[in-house]
């Protein structure tokens, strides 16, 4: 369907789940691409998302596709609280045949300037997936110290230009003047500062990419949520249930890899993907966002 986010590694992830007539968990519902495919193959879905706009789009998509209402249930909340969310439904005692996590930001979130995720579109420095969160990206940019920004960019952005960027963002006369008056409030303003500091495009990506990544991860506590969500999900699966996780940068992938190894060492199940599955050249050509995606799958004993 036109107008919806294009799910990355869709066929590969669904194939690994071995869908049957059972209930599955979509912990990052988004626009419902993975969920819709699971339902089409005979499964049923409990989908969760922290973004109310995503929930609205997914519900509309299911209705447009004529999906039986008894085959899906949508939950508003962060997947770090997935057990609590399920306890509030009639699925409280349900074991699931599989679960999927499609991490990161969706293309439609990037295309919404007012959400503040994209450096390519002018909008407020927000970056909250959950609009009820207290901290926005602009709070970090305008209030953190040079040292705190440096640590943020190096630890969460994997930014090799971090020291130059932190120095420039916090200490130059221009930035100090902006912070003392109205502050840095727009995405394009911050992106322009970064681009001028670094000196244009490096490698294949815009120099603002990793800085925006770091801010987004911190605002939404994405790494903490992933650790907590994975810790909860293993107990919710039935025997032979699979967990498929699609990550988009090494910080996420490392957390998934460590969790899967721990589960295997503890005898909870087995890792099915010794090496991560990556998108085909054809998929990357159609959807450049897929270029950094990695899929890992674990099966519970």
PDB file of C-alpha atoms in Angstrom:
ATOM      1  CA  UNK A   1       0.000   0.000   0.000  1.00  0.00           C
ATOM      2  CA  UNK A   2       1.202   3.478  -0.840  1.00  0.00           C
ATOM      3  CA  UNK A   3       1.940   6.009   1.872  1.00  0.00           C
ATOM      4  CA  UNK A   4       3.189   3.561   4.483  1.00  0.00           C
ATOM      5  CA  UNK A   5       6.660   2.869   5.803  1.00  0.00           C
ATOM      6  CA  UNK A   6       8.554   0.208   3.837  1.00  0.00           C
ATOM      7  CA  UNK A   7       9.555  -2.532   6.274  1.00  0.00           C
ATOM      8  CA  UNK A   8      13.196  -3.577   6.023  1.00  0.00           C
ATOM      9  CA  UNK A   9      14.108  -7.275   5.643  1.00  0.00           C
ATOM     10  CA  UNK A  10      10.411  -8.074   5.582  1.00  0.00           C
ATOM     11  CA  UNK A  11      10.510 -11.422   3.782  1.00  0.00           C
ATOM     12  CA  UNK A  12      13.613 -12.636   5.615  1.00  0.00           C
ATOM     13  CA  UNK A  13      12.258 -11.841   9.079  1.00  0.00           C
ATOM     14  CA  UNK A  14       8.863 -13.413   8.439  1.00  0.00           C
ATOM     15  CA  UNK A  15      10.400 -16.560   6.947  1.00  0.00           C
ATOM     16  CA  UNK A  16      12.469 -17.110  10.104  1.00  0.00           C
ATOM     17  CA  UNK A  17       9.362 -16.817  12.286  1.00  0.00           C
ATOM     18  CA  UNK A  18       7.761 -19.833  10.553  1.00  0.00           C
ATOM     19  CA  UNK A  19       4.307 -18.311  10.886  1.00  0.00           C
ATOM     20  CA  UNK A  20       1.382 -20.544  11.810  1.00  0.00           C
ATOM     21  CA  UNK A  21      -2.082 -20.024  13.272  1.00  0.00           C
ATOM     22  CA  UNK A  22      -0.818 -18.651  16.563  1.00  0.00           C
ATOM     23  CA  UNK A  23      -0.405 -15.277  18.275  1.00  0.00           C
ATOM     24  CA  UNK A  24       2.762 -13.248  17.617  1.00  0.00           C
ATOM     25  CA  UNK A  25       4.199 -10.115  19.196  1.00  0.00           C
ATOM     26  CA  UNK A  26       5.237  -7.108  17.124  1.00  0.00           C
ATOM     27  CA  UNK A  27       7.096  -5.061  19.714  1.00  0.00           C
ATOM     28  CA  UNK A  28       7.794  -2.151  17.346  1.00  0.00           C
ATOM     29  CA  UNK A  29       4.567  -1.990  15.369  1.00  0.00           C
ATOM     30  CA  UNK A  30       5.312   1.135  13.334  1.00  0.00           C
ATOM     31  CA  UNK A  31       3.023   1.158  10.312  1.00  0.00           C
ATOM     32  CA  UNK A  32       2.345  -2.552  10.750  1.00  0.00           C
ATOM     33  CA  UNK A  33       4.278  -3.893   7.772  1.00  0.00           C
ATOM     34  CA  UNK A  34       5.672  -6.952   9.519  1.00  0.00           C
ATOM     35  CA  UNK A  35       2.415  -7.536  11.397  1.00  0.00           C
ATOM     36  CA  UNK A  36       0.367  -7.385   8.215  1.00  0.00           C
ATOM     37  CA  UNK A  37       2.576 -10.003   6.587  1.00  0.00           C
ATOM     38  CA  UNK A  38       2.299 -12.274   9.634  1.00  0.00           C
ATOM     39  CA  UNK A  39      -1.498 -12.019   9.509  1.00  0.00           C
ATOM     40  CA  UNK A  40      -1.531 -12.714   5.767  1.00  0.00           C
ATOM     41  CA  UNK A  41       0.385 -15.923   6.455  1.00  0.00           C
ATOM     42  CA  UNK A  42      -2.161 -17.121   8.994  1.00  0.00           C
ATOM     43  CA  UNK A  43      -0.899 -15.648  12.247  1.00  0.00           C
ATOM     44  CA  UNK A  44      -2.460 -13.191  14.686  1.00  0.00           C
ATOM     45  CA  UNK A  45      -0.791 -10.114  16.140  1.00  0.00           C
ATOM     46  CA  UNK A  46      -0.465  -8.176  19.357  1.00  0.00           C
ATOM     47  CA  UNK A  47       1.382  -5.040  18.306  1.00  0.00           C
ATOM     48  CA  UNK A  48       2.867  -2.370  20.544  1.00  0.00           C
ATOM     49  CA  UNK A  49       4.232   1.079  19.797  1.00  0.00           C
ATOM     50  CA  UNK A  50       5.101   4.113  21.858  1.00  0.00           C
ATOM     51  CA  UNK A  51       4.226   6.497  19.009  1.00  0.00           C
ATOM     52  CA  UNK A  52       0.470   7.278  18.910  1.00  0.00           C
ATOM     53  CA  UNK A  53       0.701   8.350  15.267  1.00  0.00           C
ATOM     54  CA  UNK A  54       2.155   4.956  14.341  1.00  0.00           C
ATOM     55  CA  UNK A  55      -0.688   3.175  16.117  1.00  0.00           C
ATOM     56  CA  UNK A  56      -3.228   5.237  14.183  1.00  0.00           C
ATOM     57  CA  UNK A  57      -1.544   4.489  10.863  1.00  0.00           C
ATOM     58  CA  UNK A  58      -1.301   0.760  11.610  1.00  0.00           C
ATOM     59  CA  UNK A  59      -4.956   0.554  12.606  1.00  0.00           C
ATOM     60  CA  UNK A  60      -5.963   2.364   9.431  1.00  0.00           C
ATOM     61  CA  UNK A  61      -3.767   0.055   7.372  1.00  0.00           C
ATOM     62  CA  UNK A  62      -5.303  -3.102   8.849  1.00  0.00           C
ATOM     63  CA  UNK A  63      -8.791  -1.754   8.284  1.00  0.00           C
ATOM     64  CA  UNK A  64      -8.002  -0.796   4.685  1.00  0.00           C
ATOM     65  CA  UNK A  65      -6.669  -4.317   4.118  1.00  0.00           C
ATOM     66  CA  UNK A  66      -9.905  -5.781   5.476  1.00  0.00           C
ATOM     67  CA  UNK A  67      -8.151  -7.716   8.241  1.00  0.00           C
ATOM     68  CA  UNK A  68     -10.500  -9.474  10.678  1.00  0.00           C
ATOM     69  CA  UNK A  69     -10.525  -7.469  13.920  1.00  0.00           C
ATOM     70  CA  UNK A  70     -10.183 -10.677  15.927  1.00  0.00           C
ATOM     71  CA  UNK A  71      -6.717 -11.232  14.445  1.00  0.00           C
ATOM     72  CA  UNK A  72      -5.004  -8.169  15.869  1.00  0.00           C
ATOM     73  CA  UNK A  73      -4.768  -6.070  18.998  1.00  0.00           C
ATOM     74  CA  UNK A  74      -2.770  -2.845  19.357  1.00  0.00           C
ATOM     75  CA  UNK A  75      -1.164  -1.612  22.563  1.00  0.00           C
ATOM     76  CA  UNK A  76       0.125   1.886  23.334  1.00  0.00           C
ATOM     77  CA  UNK A  77       3.413   1.757  25.195  1.00  0.00           C
ATOM     78  CA  UNK A  78       7.126   1.069  25.124  1.00  0.00           C
ATOM     79  CA  UNK A  79       8.245  -2.505  24.506  1.00  0.00           C
ATOM     80  CA  UNK A  80      10.405  -2.263  27.626  1.00  0.00           C
ATOM     81  CA  UNK A  81       7.082  -2.677  29.469  1.00  0.00           C
ATOM     82  CA  UNK A  82       5.699  -5.417  27.219  1.00  0.00           C
ATOM     83  CA  UNK A  83       4.730  -7.759  30.077  1.00  0.00           C
ATOM     84  CA  UNK A  84       2.783  -5.032  31.850  1.00  0.00           C
ATOM     85  CA  UNK A  85       1.089  -3.987  28.611  1.00  0.00           C
ATOM     86  CA  UNK A  86      -0.048  -7.546  27.917  1.00  0.00           C
ATOM     87  CA  UNK A  87      -1.284  -7.966  31.482  1.00  0.00           C
ATOM     88  CA  UNK A  88      -3.809  -5.218  30.758  1.00  0.00           C
ATOM     89  CA  UNK A  89      -5.414  -7.279  27.981  1.00  0.00           C
ATOM     90  CA  UNK A  90      -7.196 -10.628  27.712  1.00  0.00           C
ATOM     91  CA  UNK A  91      -3.848 -12.094  26.591  1.00  0.00           C
ATOM     92  CA  UNK A  92      -2.433 -11.982  30.133  1.00  0.00           C
ATOM     93  CA  UNK A  93      -1.796 -15.738  30.176  1.00  0.00           C
ATOM     94  CA  UNK A  94      -0.923 -15.986  26.486  1.00  0.00           C
ATOM     95  CA  UNK A  95       2.313 -17.520  25.253  1.00  0.00           C
ATOM     96  CA  UNK A  96       3.412 -16.284  21.834  1.00  0.00           C
ATOM     97  CA  UNK A  97       4.755 -18.253  18.887  1.00  0.00           C
ATOM     98  CA  UNK A  98       7.227 -15.515  17.992  1.00  0.00           C
ATOM     99  CA  UNK A  99       8.214 -11.893  18.416  1.00  0.00           C
ATOM    100  CA  UNK A 100       9.727  -9.257  16.166  1.00  0.00           C
ATOM    101  CA  UNK A 101      11.606  -6.034  16.873  1.00  0.00           C
ATOM    102  CA  UNK A 102      12.221  -3.576  14.014  1.00  0.00           C
ATOM    103  CA  UNK A 103      14.370  -0.977  15.754  1.00  0.00           C
ATOM    104  CA  UNK A 104      15.127   2.615  14.859  1.00  0.00           C
ATOM    105  CA  UNK A 105      13.096   5.398  13.317  1.00  0.00           C
ATOM    106  CA  UNK A 106      10.593   4.910  10.497  1.00  0.00           C
ATOM    107  CA  UNK A 107      10.691   6.744   7.187  1.00  0.00           C
ATOM    108  CA  UNK A 108       7.386   8.454   7.986  1.00  0.00           C
ATOM    109  CA  UNK A 109       8.774   9.782  11.254  1.00  0.00           C
ATOM    110  CA  UNK A 110      11.710  11.153   9.278  1.00  0.00           C
ATOM    111  CA  UNK A 111       9.344  12.737   6.762  1.00  0.00           C
ATOM    112  CA  UNK A 112       7.419  14.604   9.492  1.00  0.00           C
ATOM    113  CA  UNK A 113       9.342  17.862  10.114  1.00  0.00           C
ATOM    114  CA  UNK A 114       7.444  18.561  13.314  1.00  0.00           C
ATOM    115  CA  UNK A 115       8.857  15.386  14.885  1.00  0.00           C
ATOM    116  CA  UNK A 116      12.415  16.712  14.577  1.00  0.00           C
ATOM    117  CA  UNK A 117      14.106  13.449  13.573  1.00  0.00           C
ATOM    118  CA  UNK A 118      15.519  14.580  10.234  1.00  0.00           C
ATOM    119  CA  UNK A 119      18.333  17.038   9.604  1.00  0.00           C
ATOM    120  CA  UNK A 120      17.096  17.364   6.020  1.00  0.00           C
ATOM    121  CA  UNK A 121      13.775  18.960   6.990  1.00  0.00           C
ATOM    122  CA  UNK A 122      13.351  22.098   9.056  1.00  0.00           C
ATOM    123  CA  UNK A 123      11.539  21.431  12.293  1.00  0.00           C
ATOM    124  CA  UNK A 124      11.879  21.696  16.074  1.00  0.00           C
ATOM    125  CA  UNK A 125      14.683  19.766  17.754  1.00  0.00           C
ATOM    126  CA  UNK A 126      12.315  17.268  19.343  1.00  0.00           C
ATOM    127  CA  UNK A 127      13.117  13.608  18.444  1.00  0.00           C
ATOM    128  CA  UNK A 128      10.691  12.070  20.957  1.00  0.00           C
ATOM    129  CA  UNK A 129       9.043   8.882  19.736  1.00  0.00           C
ATOM    130  CA  UNK A 130       6.753   9.125  22.755  1.00  0.00           C
ATOM    131  CA  UNK A 131       5.421  12.709  22.803  1.00  0.00           C
ATOM    132  CA  UNK A 132       4.855  12.509  26.571  1.00  0.00           C
ATOM    133  CA  UNK A 133       8.579  12.272  27.342  1.00  0.00           C
ATOM    134  CA  UNK A 134       9.921  15.254  29.245  1.00  0.00           C
ATOM    135  CA  UNK A 135      13.290  15.680  27.529  1.00  0.00           C
ATOM    136  CA  UNK A 136      13.660  16.858  23.933  1.00  0.00           C
ATOM    137  CA  UNK A 137      16.800  16.989  21.795  1.00  0.00           C
ATOM    138  CA  UNK A 138      16.925  20.770  22.101  1.00  0.00           C
ATOM    139  CA  UNK A 139      17.215  20.395  25.891  1.00  0.00           C
ATOM    140  CA  UNK A 140      20.373  18.363  25.417  1.00  0.00           C
ATOM    141  CA  UNK A 141      21.891  20.635  22.779  1.00  0.00           C
ATOM    142  CA  UNK A 142      21.262  23.784  24.786  1.00  0.00           C
ATOM    143  CA  UNK A 143      22.005  22.579  28.308  1.00  0.00           C
ATOM    144  CA  UNK A 144      24.675  19.876  28.288  1.00  0.00           C
ATOM    145  CA  UNK A 145      28.271  20.869  28.935  1.00  0.00           C
ATOM    146  CA  UNK A 146      31.052  20.402  26.397  1.00  0.00           C
ATOM    147  CA  UNK A 147      32.196  17.253  28.187  1.00  0.00           C
ATOM    148  CA  UNK A 148      28.668  15.836  28.327  1.00  0.00           C
ATOM    149  CA  UNK A 149      28.099  16.479  24.620  1.00  0.00           C
ATOM    150  CA  UNK A 150      31.454  14.910  23.789  1.00  0.00           C
ATOM    151  CA  UNK A 151      30.543  11.785  25.764  1.00  0.00           C
ATOM    152  CA  UNK A 152      27.092  11.689  24.178  1.00  0.00           C
ATOM    153  CA  UNK A 153      28.397  11.869  20.612  1.00  0.00           C
ATOM    154  CA  UNK A 154      31.220   9.371  21.148  1.00  0.00           C
ATOM    155  CA  UNK A 155      29.208   6.784  23.064  1.00  0.00           C
ATOM    156  CA  UNK A 156      25.876   6.916  21.219  1.00  0.00           C
ATOM    157  CA  UNK A 157      26.751   8.421  17.862  1.00  0.00           C
ATOM    158  CA  UNK A 158      29.977   6.519  17.218  1.00  0.00           C
ATOM    159  CA  UNK A 159      31.060   9.864  15.811  1.00  0.00           C
ATOM    160  CA  UNK A 160      34.707  10.069  14.813  1.00  0.00           C
ATOM    161  CA  UNK A 161      34.469  13.850  14.581  1.00  0.00           C
ATOM    162  CA  UNK A 162      32.984  14.087  18.077  1.00  0.00           C
ATOM    163  CA  UNK A 163      35.638  16.237  19.698  1.00  0.00           C
ATOM    164  CA  UNK A 164      35.536  18.798  16.905  1.00  0.00           C
ATOM    165  CA  UNK A 165      31.740  18.794  16.955  1.00  0.00           C
ATOM    166  CA  UNK A 166      31.450  19.062  20.726  1.00  0.00           C
ATOM    167  CA  UNK A 167      33.975  21.898  20.777  1.00  0.00           C
ATOM    168  CA  UNK A 168      32.095  23.708  18.050  1.00  0.00           C
ATOM    169  CA  UNK A 169      28.596  23.037  19.332  1.00  0.00           C
ATOM    170  CA  UNK A 170      29.285  24.222  22.845  1.00  0.00           C
ATOM    171  CA  UNK A 171      32.309  26.488  22.925  1.00  0.00           C
ATOM    172  CA  UNK A 172      32.394  28.664  19.829  1.00  0.00           C
ATOM    173  CA  UNK A 173      31.161  32.225  20.115  1.00  0.00           C
ATOM    174  CA  UNK A 174      28.286  31.590  17.689  1.00  0.00           C
ATOM    175  CA  UNK A 175      26.859  28.665  19.657  1.00  0.00           C
ATOM    176  CA  UNK A 176      27.333  30.299  23.042  1.00  0.00           C
ATOM    177  CA  UNK A 177      25.493  33.356  21.741  1.00  0.00           C
ATOM    178  CA  UNK A 178      22.596  31.204  20.527  1.00  0.00           C
ATOM    179  CA  UNK A 179      22.424  29.287  23.798  1.00  0.00           C
ATOM    180  CA  UNK A 180      22.405  32.498  25.809  1.00  0.00           C
ATOM    181  CA  UNK A 181      19.567  33.977  23.780  1.00  0.00           C
ATOM    182  CA  UNK A 182      17.006  31.834  21.965  1.00  0.00           C
ATOM    183  CA  UNK A 183      19.119  28.686  21.849  1.00  0.00           C
ATOM    184  CA  UNK A 184      19.514  26.196  19.011  1.00  0.00           C
ATOM    185  CA  UNK A 185      15.926  25.221  18.318  1.00  0.00           C
ATOM    186  CA  UNK A 186      15.671  23.799  14.787  1.00  0.00           C
ATOM    187  CA  UNK A 187      16.964  20.696  13.054  1.00  0.00           C
ATOM    188  CA  UNK A 188      18.406  22.571  10.085  1.00  0.00           C
ATOM    189  CA  UNK A 189      20.162  25.050  12.355  1.00  0.00           C
ATOM    190  CA  UNK A 190      21.945  22.250  14.188  1.00  0.00           C
ATOM    191  CA  UNK A 191      22.660  20.372  10.949  1.00  0.00           C
ATOM    192  CA  UNK A 192      24.157  23.511   9.420  1.00  0.00           C
ATOM    193  CA  UNK A 193      26.470  24.002  12.383  1.00  0.00           C
ATOM    194  CA  UNK A 194      27.623  20.394  12.182  1.00  0.00           C
ATOM    195  CA  UNK A 195      28.182  20.552   8.424  1.00  0.00           C
ATOM    196  CA  UNK A 196      30.205  23.760   8.675  1.00  0.00           C
ATOM    197  CA  UNK A 197      32.283  22.296  11.494  1.00  0.00           C
ATOM    198  CA  UNK A 198      33.063  18.988   9.811  1.00  0.00           C
ATOM    199  CA  UNK A 199      33.433  20.513   6.372  1.00  0.00           C
ATOM    200  CA  UNK A 200      30.818  18.813   4.264  1.00  0.00           C
ATOM    201  CA  UNK A 201      29.792  15.248   3.526  1.00  0.00           C
ATOM    202  CA  UNK A 202      32.156  12.506   4.693  1.00  0.00           C
ATOM    203  CA  UNK A 203      32.063   8.918   3.476  1.00  0.00           C
ATOM    204  CA  UNK A 204      28.529   8.032   2.279  1.00  0.00           C
ATOM    205  CA  UNK A 205      26.526   9.810   4.931  1.00  0.00           C
ATOM    206  CA  UNK A 206      25.800  13.394   5.912  1.00  0.00           C
ATOM    207  CA  UNK A 207      28.026  14.558   8.818  1.00  0.00           C
ATOM    208  CA  UNK A 208      24.933  15.262  10.928  1.00  0.00           C
ATOM    209  CA  UNK A 209      23.710  11.654  10.736  1.00  0.00           C
ATOM    210  CA  UNK A 210      25.578  10.260  13.728  1.00  0.00           C
ATOM    211  CA  UNK A 211      25.009  13.329  15.897  1.00  0.00           C
ATOM    212  CA  UNK A 212      21.257  13.157  15.291  1.00  0.00           C
ATOM    213  CA  UNK A 213      21.426   9.422  16.004  1.00  0.00           C
ATOM    214  CA  UNK A 214      23.103  10.050  19.358  1.00  0.00           C
ATOM    215  CA  UNK A 215      20.564  12.675  20.388  1.00  0.00           C
ATOM    216  CA  UNK A 216      17.621  10.478  19.360  1.00  0.00           C
ATOM    217  CA  UNK A 217      18.957   7.434  21.208  1.00  0.00           C
ATOM    218  CA  UNK A 218      19.476   9.444  24.390  1.00  0.00           C
ATOM    219  CA  UNK A 219      16.119  11.230  24.273  1.00  0.00           C
ATOM    220  CA  UNK A 220      14.251   7.929  23.894  1.00  0.00           C
ATOM    221  CA  UNK A 221      16.621   5.793  26.009  1.00  0.00           C
ATOM    222  CA  UNK A 222      16.607   3.337  23.132  1.00  0.00           C
ATOM    223  CA  UNK A 223      19.456   1.146  24.345  1.00  0.00           C
ATOM    224  CA  UNK A 224      18.037   0.844  27.856  1.00  0.00           C
ATOM    225  CA  UNK A 225      14.617   0.017  26.443  1.00  0.00           C
ATOM    226  CA  UNK A 226      16.098  -2.659  24.177  1.00  0.00           C
ATOM    227  CA  UNK A 227      17.915  -4.375  27.034  1.00  0.00           C
ATOM    228  CA  UNK A 228      14.787  -4.364  29.191  1.00  0.00           C
ATOM    229  CA  UNK A 229      12.501  -5.427  26.350  1.00  0.00           C
ATOM    230  CA  UNK A 230      14.669  -8.393  25.406  1.00  0.00           C
ATOM    231  CA  UNK A 231      14.855  -9.458  29.051  1.00  0.00           C
ATOM    232  CA  UNK A 232      11.050  -9.558  29.189  1.00  0.00           C
ATOM    233  CA  UNK A 233      10.331 -11.133  25.818  1.00  0.00           C
ATOM    234  CA  UNK A 234      12.020 -14.499  26.384  1.00  0.00           C
ATOM    235  CA  UNK A 235       9.471 -15.418  29.094  1.00  0.00           C
ATOM    236  CA  UNK A 236       6.533 -14.611  26.814  1.00  0.00           C
ATOM    237  CA  UNK A 237       7.402 -17.152  24.116  1.00  0.00           C
ATOM    238  CA  UNK A 238       6.144 -20.682  23.834  1.00  0.00           C
ATOM    239  CA  UNK A 239       8.439 -23.629  23.101  1.00  0.00           C
ATOM    240  CA  UNK A 240      10.173 -23.235  19.708  1.00  0.00           C
ATOM    241  CA  UNK A 241       9.065 -19.614  19.515  1.00  0.00           C
ATOM    242  CA  UNK A 242      11.475 -17.343  17.646  1.00  0.00           C
ATOM    243  CA  UNK A 243      12.630 -13.792  18.323  1.00  0.00           C
ATOM    244  CA  UNK A 244      13.649 -11.783  15.245  1.00  0.00           C
ATOM    245  CA  UNK A 245      15.447  -8.470  15.806  1.00  0.00           C
ATOM    246  CA  UNK A 246      16.314  -5.984  13.072  1.00  0.00           C
ATOM    247  CA  UNK A 247      18.884  -3.404  14.189  1.00  0.00           C
ATOM    248  CA  UNK A 248      20.318  -0.413  12.351  1.00  0.00           C
ATOM    249  CA  UNK A 249      23.595   0.394  14.076  1.00  0.00           C
ATOM    250  CA  UNK A 250      26.303  -1.431  15.991  1.00  0.00           C
ATOM    251  CA  UNK A 251      25.122  -0.311  19.439  1.00  0.00           C
ATOM    252  CA  UNK A 252      21.772  -2.058  18.990  1.00  0.00           C
ATOM    253  CA  UNK A 253      23.291  -5.056  17.260  1.00  0.00           C
ATOM    254  CA  UNK A 254      25.793  -5.558  20.066  1.00  0.00           C
ATOM    255  CA  UNK A 255      23.025  -5.642  22.691  1.00  0.00           C
ATOM    256  CA  UNK A 256      21.075  -8.212  20.674  1.00  0.00           C
ATOM    257  CA  UNK A 257      24.150 -10.358  20.076  1.00  0.00           C
ATOM    258  CA  UNK A 258      25.101 -10.354  23.761  1.00  0.00           C
ATOM    259  CA  UNK A 259      21.540 -11.194  24.870  1.00  0.00           C
ATOM    260  CA  UNK A 260      21.281 -14.074  22.414  1.00  0.00           C
ATOM    261  CA  UNK A 261      24.655 -15.497  23.482  1.00  0.00           C
ATOM    262  CA  UNK A 262      23.651 -15.271  27.140  1.00  0.00           C
ATOM    263  CA  UNK A 263      20.380 -17.083  26.478  1.00  0.00           C
ATOM    264  CA  UNK A 264      22.178 -19.811  24.556  1.00  0.00           C
ATOM    265  CA  UNK A 265      24.809 -20.205  27.297  1.00  0.00           C
ATOM    266  CA  UNK A 266      22.015 -20.507  29.872  1.00  0.00           C
ATOM    267  CA  UNK A 267      20.273 -23.190  27.827  1.00  0.00           C
ATOM    268  CA  UNK A 268      17.192 -21.131  26.978  1.00  0.00           C
ATOM    269  CA  UNK A 269      17.473 -21.896  23.279  1.00  0.00           C
ATOM    270  CA  UNK A 270      19.702 -21.514  20.250  1.00  0.00           C
ATOM    271  CA  UNK A 271      20.934 -18.783  17.961  1.00  0.00           C
ATOM    272  CA  UNK A 272      19.665 -19.464  14.444  1.00  0.00           C
ATOM    273  CA  UNK A 273      21.722 -16.762  12.711  1.00  0.00           C
ATOM    274  CA  UNK A 274      25.404 -17.224  13.492  1.00  0.00           C
ATOM    275  CA  UNK A 275      26.038 -14.271  11.227  1.00  0.00           C
ATOM    276  CA  UNK A 276      23.432 -11.523  10.881  1.00  0.00           C
ATOM    277  CA  UNK A 277      21.221 -11.483   7.811  1.00  0.00           C
ATOM    278  CA  UNK A 278      21.699  -8.308   5.767  1.00  0.00           C
ATOM    279  CA  UNK A 279      19.565  -6.803   2.987  1.00  0.00           C
ATOM    280  CA  UNK A 280      20.162  -7.721  -0.627  1.00  0.00           C
ATOM    281  CA  UNK A 281      21.682  -5.214  -3.027  1.00  0.00           C
ATOM    282  CA  UNK A 282      18.278  -4.983  -4.675  1.00  0.00           C
ATOM    283  CA  UNK A 283      16.555  -4.010  -1.414  1.00  0.00           C
ATOM    284  CA  UNK A 284      19.202  -1.397  -0.604  1.00  0.00           C
ATOM    285  CA  UNK A 285      18.811   0.080  -4.080  1.00  0.00           C
ATOM    286  CA  UNK A 286      15.049   0.403  -3.544  1.00  0.00           C
ATOM    287  CA  UNK A 287      15.345   1.535   0.077  1.00  0.00           C
ATOM    288  CA  UNK A 288      18.707   3.119   1.025  1.00  0.00           C
ATOM    289  CA  UNK A 289      17.656   3.155   4.693  1.00  0.00           C
ATOM    290  CA  UNK A 290      18.080  -0.627   4.658  1.00  0.00           C
ATOM    291  CA  UNK A 291      21.827  -0.455   4.028  1.00  0.00           C
ATOM    292  CA  UNK A 292      22.802  -0.726   7.713  1.00  0.00           C
ATOM    293  CA  UNK A 293      20.132  -3.237   8.767  1.00  0.00           C
ATOM    294  CA  UNK A 294      21.034  -6.544  10.421  1.00  0.00           C
ATOM    295  CA  UNK A 295      18.654  -9.345  11.325  1.00  0.00           C
ATOM    296  CA  UNK A 296      19.376 -11.809  14.133  1.00  0.00           C
ATOM    297  CA  UNK A 297      17.077 -14.665  15.169  1.00  0.00           C
ATOM    298  CA  UNK A 298      16.885 -16.786  18.320  1.00  0.00           C
ATOM    299  CA  UNK A 299      14.724 -19.881  18.931  1.00  0.00           C
ATOM    300  CA  UNK A 300      13.548 -20.743  22.440  1.00  0.00           C
ATOM    301  CA  UNK A 301      13.717 -24.343  23.623  1.00  0.00           C
TER     302      UNK A 301
END
